């Protein structure tokens, strides 16, 4: 329409209108002639097809049409449907290539130095080469130069997995070469994603190893430490373990996401305690929960001690005992992400370290399991007493072999198990030790369960829990007890100083007001008496020294009664 | 949300005006408001609008700007 555009440019409306009208008329005529006959034919065919022709003729026509069009449109050089053949596209791993690769790493100098005690063979979706390195060289040296080895094999890094052989000579090396890059290989969905429940007393699926075999996690009687640099899958691994635990309807779940990004929020429908963030009140919830678990542990010890040998032969919780509601020995799983925040907390850090140390040492036997995730489990972020008692270790990518050894245990790097060999794209892939009886350590890729998947799993776990009748704590909508809110008993204990066996109510009220003005600021001795009555502590005439140093008879309490009440509460919880 | 709306507005309105200028280059004359005629000062007679020459139409300002810019860019005419 250059003519129309010229008319606009010349600002000649009369010409434009004239030309536009002619143009529109012509175009309309074309449109009508083009589409009207087609419309008529379609409508006529529709009428005939629906009214006059039987349906089988209609389908027959369609089939014939498809056949004819297919025949016309098929490529001339080959038939439309081919014979189904799966072409194996796996390259055989030869001893020559392995030798070349090891020489490329510099660990060996000439092919004569390297021996193959076992022929190279298929192992899962990959090849397994067992190699004896020259005397004096260790498997760890090759593991260190995994990238060089991959280059020598002319393969991407994610396909080459050298490792030592535990319990064998340190010069024996196993190179497993996968057909696919592990970080890119298709992984099956978590078997528990859509259905199924978990019995925590037997292992549940956690991931797959590099041979694509399932790896299970036996959480019962084993604490777990997860470590890696940030953004590699630490929290997801922890969440997966907690989700698995929550699918055991008898288990009590405590989750703490001290990073505070809400990765564990999916557990809200099932968690007895769920802490998100590291604000003072969040930490208080965590501390209170840990105190309760700790007190519960002592109660459990007493319960188990009191059980006859026939029921409890090994002095530890069994499935049958856990199922007996009256005993309340159900599994308790506590997962803390970024646990260094808790353990280095200025106010509660020491207490939490003490509680957790005790929990990891004595907890497993009575069914209390601790899962800790951190970036670098050094002496500060996971104190030694805790780390040494964690049986299961999971090390995702770390930067330094020392850190890897901190997670997996010292000497593991030398033996050829090092989490430094992972790359940043190896999300959710790490060395898992202590999870399997057959294999000391295995490269494990955790099942990927995203936030929505986690929510649906939690919903299923919630349903199972409702059916079993085990929806407790925050999951049941009960506000978490915080140190500031509830523990009158602990607070009273706290304000009774050394050497005070008896103390006036008014002195306690004064000290409580100083301790927590928000809570106790307006308390009277009568209010204290009412509060303590709930714990079975009576106020009575007490002869004690007042603040002025003079003895007098006033209403008050005895330290012994408070201690007894604390013990009573610990047992009844 | 506010930023989204602001961005959409800031991008959408000029784009819309550009499209209008391309499809309907003409709009009503501002003086006679599309009538093409104006009342005489005495109020007794109708006269052709002097600005649009009695057509009642003018080319949109955006179209003129576009034409000017094109001319500058291509260096023609």
XYZ file of C-alpha atoms in Angstrom:
650
model
C 0.000 0.000 0.000
C 2.660 2.508 -0.922
C 0.020 4.674 -2.500
C -1.929 4.941 0.740
C 1.253 5.692 2.680
C 2.153 8.424 0.198
C -1.281 9.948 0.685
C -0.770 10.022 4.426
C 2.656 11.554 4.014
C 1.234 14.200 1.697
C -1.568 14.752 4.217
C -4.097 14.430 1.430
C -7.132 12.982 3.120
C -9.467 13.067 0.142
C -7.115 10.936 -1.950
C -6.450 8.651 0.991
C -10.155 8.058 1.644
C -10.859 7.363 -1.991
C -7.979 4.956 -2.386
C -8.733 3.286 0.929
C -12.345 2.631 -0.080
C -11.317 1.037 -3.349
C -8.722 -1.054 -1.591
C -11.105 -2.252 1.087
C -13.750 -3.204 -1.440
C -11.305 -5.242 -3.458
C -9.915 -7.044 -0.446
C -13.366 -7.891 0.852
C -14.368 -9.328 -2.476
C -11.319 -11.571 -2.414
C -11.988 -12.676 1.138
C -15.560 -13.566 0.398
C -14.673 -15.519 -2.736
C -11.917 -17.347 -0.919
C -13.807 -18.423 2.184
C -17.475 -18.632 1.324
C -17.241 -21.736 -0.910
C -15.051 -23.457 1.690
C -17.592 -22.617 4.381
C -20.439 -23.950 2.264
C -18.580 -27.201 1.592
C -17.708 -27.697 5.264
C -21.234 -27.062 6.456
C -22.674 -29.340 3.764
C -20.175 -32.098 4.622
C -20.981 -31.729 8.302
C -24.687 -32.016 7.654
C -24.251 -35.030 5.405
C -21.733 -36.639 7.764
C -23.878 -36.338 10.860
C -27.268 -36.967 9.351
C -26.950 -39.205 6.333
C -23.794 -41.338 6.655
C -23.498 -44.087 9.328
C -20.615 -43.574 11.802
C -18.566 -46.563 10.575
C -18.372 -45.009 7.117
C -17.174 -41.803 8.708
C -14.356 -43.525 10.603
C -13.530 -45.606 7.545
C -13.155 -42.495 5.449
C -10.905 -40.985 8.095
C -8.717 -44.088 8.217
C -8.462 -44.226 4.443
C -7.572 -40.570 4.359
C -4.826 -41.032 6.939
C -3.444 -44.027 5.047
C -3.406 -42.212 1.748
C -1.807 -39.092 3.207
C 0.757 -41.211 5.052
C 1.663 -43.056 1.898
C 1.972 -39.842 -0.068
C 3.988 -38.055 2.584
C 6.372 -40.815 3.658
C 10.069 -40.403 2.886
C 11.049 -42.282 -0.222
C 14.229 -43.896 1.033
C 12.989 -45.801 4.080
C 9.790 -47.277 5.484
C 7.650 -45.260 7.816
C 8.025 -47.678 10.751
C 11.431 -49.181 11.408
C 12.327 -52.356 13.246
C 12.969 -51.547 16.915
C 16.660 -51.959 17.678
C 18.407 -50.488 20.705
C 21.911 -49.692 19.611
C 24.360 -50.078 22.490
C 26.334 -46.874 22.487
C 28.681 -47.828 25.302
C 32.348 -47.572 24.566
C 34.368 -50.458 25.891
C 36.911 -49.483 28.491
C 40.187 -51.057 27.560
C 43.243 -51.661 29.725
C 45.307 -49.544 27.309
C 43.089 -46.526 27.872
C 43.188 -46.969 31.655
C 46.970 -47.310 31.564
C 47.263 -44.200 29.444
C 45.034 -42.308 31.874
C 46.989 -43.339 34.948
C 50.261 -42.400 33.287
C 48.632 -39.078 32.382
C 48.012 -38.395 36.065
C 51.711 -38.827 36.715
C 51.219 -41.474 39.387
C 52.844 -44.116 37.205
C 55.569 -43.664 34.640
C 55.464 -46.663 32.337
C 52.784 -49.235 31.467
C 54.817 -52.014 33.133
C 54.277 -50.400 36.539
C 50.529 -50.902 36.356
C 48.863 -54.254 36.877
C 45.298 -55.343 36.385
C 44.587 -58.060 38.959
C 41.019 -58.449 37.686
C 39.849 -57.999 34.097
C 37.914 -54.824 33.356
C 34.236 -55.671 33.460
C 30.760 -54.283 33.349
C 29.456 -53.102 36.709
C 26.002 -51.593 36.657
C 25.716 -48.907 33.978
C 29.460 -48.586 33.577
C 32.860 -50.257 33.590
C 34.895 -51.234 36.580
C 38.652 -51.396 36.340
C 40.702 -52.675 39.263
C 44.230 -51.406 39.073
C 47.355 -52.016 41.137
C 49.421 -48.863 41.183
C 53.224 -48.876 41.471
C 54.582 -49.700 44.909
C 54.629 -46.598 47.077
C 51.780 -44.883 45.297
C 48.327 -44.753 46.868
C 44.829 -44.732 45.460
C 44.341 -41.367 47.120
C 46.886 -39.807 44.791
C 44.869 -40.802 41.755
C 41.630 -39.706 43.425
C 43.264 -36.328 43.968
C 43.989 -36.052 40.256
C 40.594 -37.223 39.135
C 40.396 -34.471 36.533
C 43.699 -35.605 35.032
C 42.443 -39.177 35.024
C 39.261 -38.099 33.250
C 41.341 -36.246 30.698
C 43.487 -39.358 30.186
C 40.354 -41.421 29.646
C 39.023 -38.662 27.384
C 35.732 -38.526 29.271
C 33.787 -35.877 31.152
C 34.629 -35.600 34.840
C 31.202 -36.773 35.959
C 31.771 -40.227 34.446
C 35.057 -41.031 36.141
C 34.985 -42.230 39.739
C 38.248 -43.524 41.163
C 38.232 -44.880 44.695
C 40.341 -46.977 47.007
C 39.477 -50.437 48.198
C 38.959 -50.474 51.937
C 40.638 -53.328 53.681
C 42.974 -53.938 50.777
C 46.409 -52.614 49.847
C 46.454 -48.837 49.584
C 47.930 -49.152 46.088
C 44.850 -50.931 44.833
C 42.567 -48.603 42.947
C 39.127 -49.125 41.520
C 38.105 -46.872 38.659
C 34.447 -46.941 37.886
C 33.611 -45.327 34.569
C 29.931 -44.611 34.135
C 28.180 -44.635 30.786
C 26.673 -41.302 31.706
C 27.666 -38.209 33.638
C 26.396 -38.838 37.156
C 25.102 -35.315 37.607
C 23.194 -35.549 34.332
C 22.094 -39.172 34.498
C 18.376 -39.672 34.838
C 17.549 -40.650 38.350
C 14.347 -42.432 39.249
C 11.934 -40.530 41.435
C 12.037 -41.108 45.170
C 10.128 -44.371 45.709
C 8.331 -42.775 48.642
C 7.305 -39.687 46.697
C 3.834 -40.933 45.808
C 3.132 -43.826 48.117
C 4.432 -45.917 50.936
C 5.405 -45.386 54.520
C 8.625 -45.899 56.410
C 9.573 -48.117 59.273
C 12.424 -46.226 60.862
C 13.789 -49.441 62.305
C 14.671 -50.592 58.806
C 16.490 -48.525 56.165
C 14.537 -46.360 53.775
C 15.560 -45.180 50.279
C 17.762 -42.113 50.302
C 19.492 -42.016 46.935
C 21.250 -43.978 44.247
C 24.940 -44.697 43.986
C 26.989 -44.194 40.852
C 26.099 -47.726 39.763
C 22.472 -46.648 39.860
C 21.723 -49.026 42.720
C 19.448 -47.769 45.465
C 21.137 -46.505 48.610
C 19.188 -46.727 51.810
C 19.531 -44.868 55.053
C 19.303 -46.809 58.315
C 18.501 -43.919 60.614
C 17.724 -45.966 63.651
C 20.511 -46.054 66.238
C 22.716 -43.796 64.140
C 23.242 -40.073 64.204
C 24.059 -38.337 60.961
C 26.270 -35.439 59.942
C 25.851 -33.727 56.584
C 28.464 -31.282 55.356
C 29.198 -29.327 52.209
C 29.763 -25.894 50.815
C 26.546 -23.901 50.465
C 24.079 -24.436 47.604
C 25.004 -28.029 46.857
C 22.139 -29.906 48.458
C 22.878 -30.060 52.163
C 19.483 -28.820 53.247
C 17.721 -30.935 50.631
C 19.491 -34.041 51.927
C 18.497 -33.185 55.478
C 14.944 -32.545 54.368
C 14.860 -35.844 52.507
C 15.989 -37.689 55.636
C 13.414 -35.851 57.741
C 10.682 -36.513 55.172
C 11.563 -40.181 55.282
C 11.416 -40.118 59.061
C 8.099 -38.305 58.999
C 6.649 -41.097 56.877
C 7.016 -43.308 59.928
C 3.780 -42.337 61.640
C 5.133 -43.193 65.065
C 8.112 -40.856 64.827
C 8.315 -37.463 66.441
C 10.001 -34.920 64.184
C 11.856 -31.824 65.302
C 13.213 -29.650 62.514
C 15.316 -26.533 62.770
C 16.226 -24.493 59.719
C 18.577 -21.975 61.252
C 19.432 -20.574 57.846
C 15.883 -19.328 57.883
C 14.993 -19.611 54.197
C 12.085 -21.923 54.848
C 13.473 -25.045 53.207
C 12.077 -27.183 55.991
C 8.694 -25.433 56.036
C 7.234 -28.308 54.062
C 7.545 -30.357 57.248
C 5.130 -28.092 59.123
C 2.188 -30.531 58.951
C 4.193 -33.262 60.674
C 6.840 -31.566 62.794
C 6.427 -31.506 66.548
C 8.781 -28.540 66.499
C 9.723 -26.523 63.461
C 12.139 -23.639 63.831
C 12.812 -21.336 60.900
C 15.371 -18.609 61.362
C 17.807 -17.682 64.084
C 15.981 -14.857 65.832
C 16.129 -15.015 69.622
C 12.622 -16.447 69.871
C 13.420 -19.110 67.246
C 16.505 -20.158 69.153
C 14.449 -20.251 72.321
C 11.968 -22.618 70.705
C 14.846 -24.847 69.639
C 16.454 -24.762 73.073
C 13.169 -25.602 74.734
C 12.575 -28.453 72.316
C 16.066 -29.812 72.929
C 15.575 -29.537 76.690
C 12.350 -31.468 76.401
C 13.941 -34.130 74.236
C 16.792 -34.323 76.703
C 14.463 -34.693 79.644
C 12.529 -37.274 77.641
C 15.739 -39.193 77.029
C 16.262 -39.603 80.750
C 12.691 -40.725 81.167
C 13.198 -43.255 78.380
C 16.292 -44.611 80.077
C 14.316 -45.214 83.213
C 11.478 -46.828 81.289
C 13.873 -49.181 79.504
C 15.683 -50.001 82.708
C 12.352 -50.942 84.227
C 11.392 -53.311 81.405
C 11.743 -57.062 81.848
C 14.521 -58.771 79.881
C 12.078 -60.848 77.820
C 10.571 -57.724 76.284
C 13.751 -55.717 76.004
C 16.698 -58.088 75.685
C 19.243 -55.607 74.384
C 18.388 -52.608 76.548
C 17.391 -50.648 73.516
C 14.228 -49.630 71.744
C 12.737 -52.097 69.294
C 9.904 -51.754 66.852
C 7.559 -53.523 69.217
C 8.514 -51.255 72.096
C 8.175 -48.167 69.921
C 4.690 -49.247 68.935
C 3.592 -49.583 72.561
C 2.022 -46.186 73.121
C 1.935 -46.578 76.872
C 5.729 -46.716 77.039
C 6.127 -43.709 74.744
C 9.380 -44.973 73.263
C 8.548 -43.883 69.706
C 11.470 -42.723 67.537
C 12.442 -39.074 67.913
C 14.300 -37.491 65.009
C 15.874 -34.078 65.480
C 17.258 -32.372 62.368
C 19.195 -29.137 62.647
C 20.325 -27.346 59.516
C 23.250 -24.927 59.856
C 23.802 -26.326 63.322
C 26.871 -24.154 63.851
C 24.459 -21.270 64.481
C 23.003 -23.191 67.414
C 26.304 -24.405 68.804
C 28.007 -21.037 68.532
C 25.030 -19.147 69.948
C 26.313 -16.724 72.585
C 23.541 -17.396 75.090
C 22.375 -20.962 74.582
C 25.284 -22.375 72.573
C 26.956 -24.121 75.458
C 23.714 -25.601 76.741
C 22.809 -26.903 73.290
C 26.256 -28.406 72.853
C 25.864 -30.187 76.176
C 22.381 -31.431 75.384
C 23.325 -32.569 71.875
C 26.491 -34.261 73.077
C 24.447 -36.215 75.549
C 21.778 -36.937 72.934
C 24.211 -38.336 70.382
C 25.929 -40.459 72.984
C 23.005 -41.925 74.833
C 20.059 -41.038 72.601
C 20.269 -43.710 69.878
C 19.673 -46.603 72.259
C 16.408 -45.054 73.397
C 15.339 -44.050 69.902
C 16.508 -40.449 69.727
C 18.343 -39.605 66.506
C 20.149 -36.382 65.736
C 20.760 -35.148 62.169
C 23.127 -32.218 61.836
C 23.977 -30.273 58.708
C 26.687 -27.678 58.492
C 29.161 -26.182 56.067
C 32.304 -27.184 57.832
C 32.089 -29.520 60.766
C 35.085 -28.266 62.669
C 35.427 -28.363 66.405
C 33.346 -25.224 66.769
C 30.410 -25.857 64.480
C 30.069 -29.504 65.481
C 31.907 -30.168 68.718
C 34.076 -33.250 68.714
C 31.937 -35.127 71.199
C 29.011 -34.838 68.813
C 30.854 -35.489 65.563
C 32.611 -38.570 66.900
C 29.314 -40.216 67.709
C 27.703 -39.675 64.343
C 27.792 -42.997 62.537
C 26.411 -41.833 59.227
C 28.341 -39.134 57.419
C 27.340 -37.518 54.182
C 29.872 -35.253 52.509
C 28.770 -33.318 49.471
C 31.167 -31.035 47.677
C 33.727 -29.384 49.920
C 36.708 -27.301 48.952
C 39.476 -28.871 50.991
C 40.455 -32.427 51.820
C 40.754 -31.520 55.501
C 37.109 -30.506 55.540
C 36.228 -33.719 53.749
C 38.089 -35.646 56.401
C 36.302 -33.697 59.121
C 33.011 -34.924 57.750
C 33.932 -38.446 56.710
C 36.544 -39.112 59.364
C 40.283 -38.711 59.279
C 42.195 -40.880 56.836
C 39.302 -41.157 54.410
C 40.929 -38.821 51.930
C 44.090 -40.883 51.948
C 42.074 -44.008 51.409
C 40.608 -42.469 48.299
C 37.344 -41.086 49.584
C 37.321 -37.361 49.197
C 34.468 -34.966 48.714
C 36.786 -32.447 47.086
C 36.527 -34.297 43.792
C 32.944 -33.261 43.279
C 32.222 -30.270 41.101
C 29.733 -27.515 41.613
C 27.294 -29.169 39.257
C 27.246 -32.326 41.369
C 24.133 -31.263 43.213
C 23.026 -33.724 45.868
C 25.990 -35.986 45.142
C 28.294 -36.915 47.982
C 30.170 -39.615 49.803
C 27.906 -41.466 52.191
C 29.585 -43.512 54.871
C 28.166 -45.663 57.597
C 24.874 -46.264 55.840
C 25.667 -49.668 54.414
C 27.133 -52.777 55.939
C 28.615 -53.993 52.660
C 30.295 -50.842 51.484
C 32.250 -48.450 53.671
C 31.600 -45.434 51.546
C 29.684 -44.915 48.402
C 29.022 -42.021 46.096
C 25.390 -41.278 46.608
C 23.115 -39.040 44.656
C 20.176 -38.211 46.862
C 16.739 -38.410 45.376
C 15.601 -35.030 44.212
C 12.431 -33.947 45.967
C 11.534 -30.329 45.332
C 9.478 -28.122 47.613
C 6.170 -29.176 46.064
C 7.122 -32.826 46.235
C 8.119 -32.345 49.858
C 4.771 -30.769 50.594
C 2.858 -33.636 49.034
C 4.980 -36.161 50.953
C 4.378 -34.229 54.160
C 0.653 -34.218 53.422
C 0.753 -37.986 53.010
C 2.775 -38.358 56.190
C 0.256 -36.155 57.945
C -2.599 -38.382 56.790
C -0.755 -41.460 58.052
C -0.145 -39.700 61.344
C -3.763 -38.695 61.681
C -4.756 -42.274 61.076
C -2.283 -43.443 63.698
C -3.132 -40.584 66.027
C 0.261 -38.980 66.269
C -0.160 -35.327 65.382
C 1.597 -33.450 68.129
C 3.196 -30.160 68.981
C 3.273 -27.457 66.342
C 1.807 -29.782 63.750
C -1.264 -30.025 65.965
C -1.412 -26.247 66.153
C -0.050 -25.996 69.666
C 2.158 -22.959 69.976
C 5.742 -23.932 70.748
C 6.859 -23.548 74.293
C 9.645 -21.075 74.553
C 12.039 -20.620 77.358
C 10.533 -17.232 78.084
C 6.914 -18.281 78.087
C 6.433 -21.422 80.015
C 9.160 -22.658 82.183
C 8.126 -21.075 85.451
C 9.669 -24.027 87.182
C 13.004 -23.593 85.438
C 12.898 -19.871 86.035
C 12.182 -20.322 89.725
C 15.010 -22.814 89.910
C 17.228 -20.306 88.183
C 16.584 -17.507 90.676
C 17.259 -19.641 93.722
C 20.928 -19.048 94.300
C 23.559 -21.322 95.758
C 23.129 -21.888 99.476
C 19.483 -20.905 99.597
C 17.506 -23.883 100.787
C 14.433 -21.873 101.703
C 13.351 -18.633 100.182
C 10.479 -16.152 100.517
C 7.921 -15.877 97.748
C 8.375 -12.129 97.581
C 12.117 -12.503 97.027
C 11.439 -14.920 94.172
C 8.876 -12.600 92.641
C 11.388 -9.761 92.788
C 14.086 -11.807 91.131
C 11.693 -13.194 88.510
C 10.655 -9.640 87.637
C 14.307 -8.770 87.157
C 14.869 -11.901 85.081
C 11.982 -11.458 82.668
C 10.215 -8.129 83.246
C 7.794 -8.786 80.387
C 6.506 -11.985 81.883
C 6.819 -11.582 85.613
C 6.906 -7.774 85.988
C 3.517 -7.580 87.700
C 3.536 -10.860 89.591
C 2.640 -10.923 93.259
C 3.572 -13.607 95.784
C -0.020 -14.877 95.474
C 0.309 -15.225 91.696
C 3.513 -17.170 92.249
C 1.747 -19.442 94.722
C -0.984 -20.151 92.156
C 1.585 -20.714 89.406
C 3.620 -23.141 91.475
C 0.555 -25.007 92.685
C 0.186 -26.330 89.140
C 3.513 -28.105 89.649
C 2.501 -29.385 93.074
C 4.591 -26.935 95.073
C 2.914 -25.437 98.139
C 3.974 -22.131 99.645
C 4.210 -22.152 103.412
C 5.677 -20.229 106.313
C 9.414 -20.030 105.736
C 11.967 -18.775 108.179
C 14.656 -17.254 106.028
C 16.917 -14.251 105.721
C 15.453 -11.353 103.797
C 17.346 -8.930 101.566
C 18.159 -6.859 104.659
C 19.865 -9.838 106.256
C 17.339 -10.290 109.062
C 15.553 -13.583 109.563
C 11.803 -13.487 109.496
C 8.829 -15.779 108.958
C 7.160 -15.167 105.605
C 5.417 -17.256 102.941
C 7.905 -19.031 100.698
C 9.111 -22.282 99.167
C 11.850 -24.824 99.628
C 14.478 -25.652 97.008
C 13.938 -29.363 97.574
C 10.303 -29.106 96.516
C 11.265 -27.288 93.324
C 13.867 -29.926 92.430
C 11.380 -32.690 93.130
C 8.838 -30.999 90.885
C 11.401 -30.707 88.084
C 12.156 -34.412 88.380
C 8.474 -35.293 88.416
C 7.895 -33.269 85.305
C 10.835 -34.853 83.495
C 9.492 -38.299 84.225
C 5.914 -37.535 83.291
C 6.846 -35.939 79.979
C 3.511 -5.686 41.915
C 3.548 -1.912 41.729
C 6.806 -2.005 39.813
C 5.290 -4.546 37.445
C 2.274 -2.365 36.751
C 4.493 0.688 36.308
C 6.737 -1.131 33.847
C 3.803 -2.533 31.910
C 2.286 0.918 31.680
C 5.520 2.604 30.686
C 6.124 0.078 27.921
C 2.539 -0.682 26.914
C 1.157 2.806 26.327
C 3.844 3.964 23.840
C 3.634 0.623 22.046
C -0.128 0.938 21.808
C 0.096 4.479 20.447
C 2.698 3.336 17.924
C 0.338 0.618 16.725
C -2.539 3.101 16.441
C -0.368 5.456 14.386
C 0.565 2.627 12.051
C -2.962 1.290 11.508
C -5.112 4.422 11.690
C -2.925 7.333 10.642
C -5.826 9.782 10.583
C -7.659 11.309 13.487
C -10.236 14.043 13.860
C -9.110 17.562 13.194
C -8.600 19.319 16.493
C -10.199 22.538 15.349
C -13.493 21.272 13.914
C -13.485 18.008 15.838
C -13.963 15.931 12.726
C -16.844 17.952 11.384
C -14.862 19.667 8.634
C -16.954 22.812 9.200
C -16.802 25.726 11.575
C -19.454 28.192 12.569
C -18.698 31.687 11.288
C -17.877 34.307 13.957
C -21.338 35.794 13.493
C -22.862 32.423 14.267
C -25.065 32.390 11.158
C -23.105 30.479 8.552
C -21.127 27.268 8.356
C -17.765 27.506 6.687
C -15.244 24.859 5.782
C -12.696 24.357 8.540
C -9.585 26.168 7.418
C -7.173 23.933 9.138
C -8.224 20.619 7.590
C -9.542 22.032 4.383
C -13.003 20.665 5.079
C -12.029 17.016 5.406
C -12.270 16.925 9.235
C -9.156 14.751 9.400
C -5.550 15.327 10.292
C -2.544 13.057 10.475
C -1.667 11.929 14.000
C 1.264 13.660 15.678
C 2.976 10.342 16.317
C 2.870 9.587 12.623
C 4.440 12.945 11.822
C 7.163 12.340 14.400
C 7.766 8.912 12.929
C 7.964 10.362 9.428
C 10.408 13.016 10.621
C 12.591 10.465 12.398
C 12.590 8.167 9.403
C 13.593 10.982 7.165
C 16.426 11.853 9.541
C 17.533 8.249 9.713
C 17.403 7.432 6.005
C 18.496 10.848 4.845
C 15.926 10.818 2.059
C 13.822 13.677 0.760
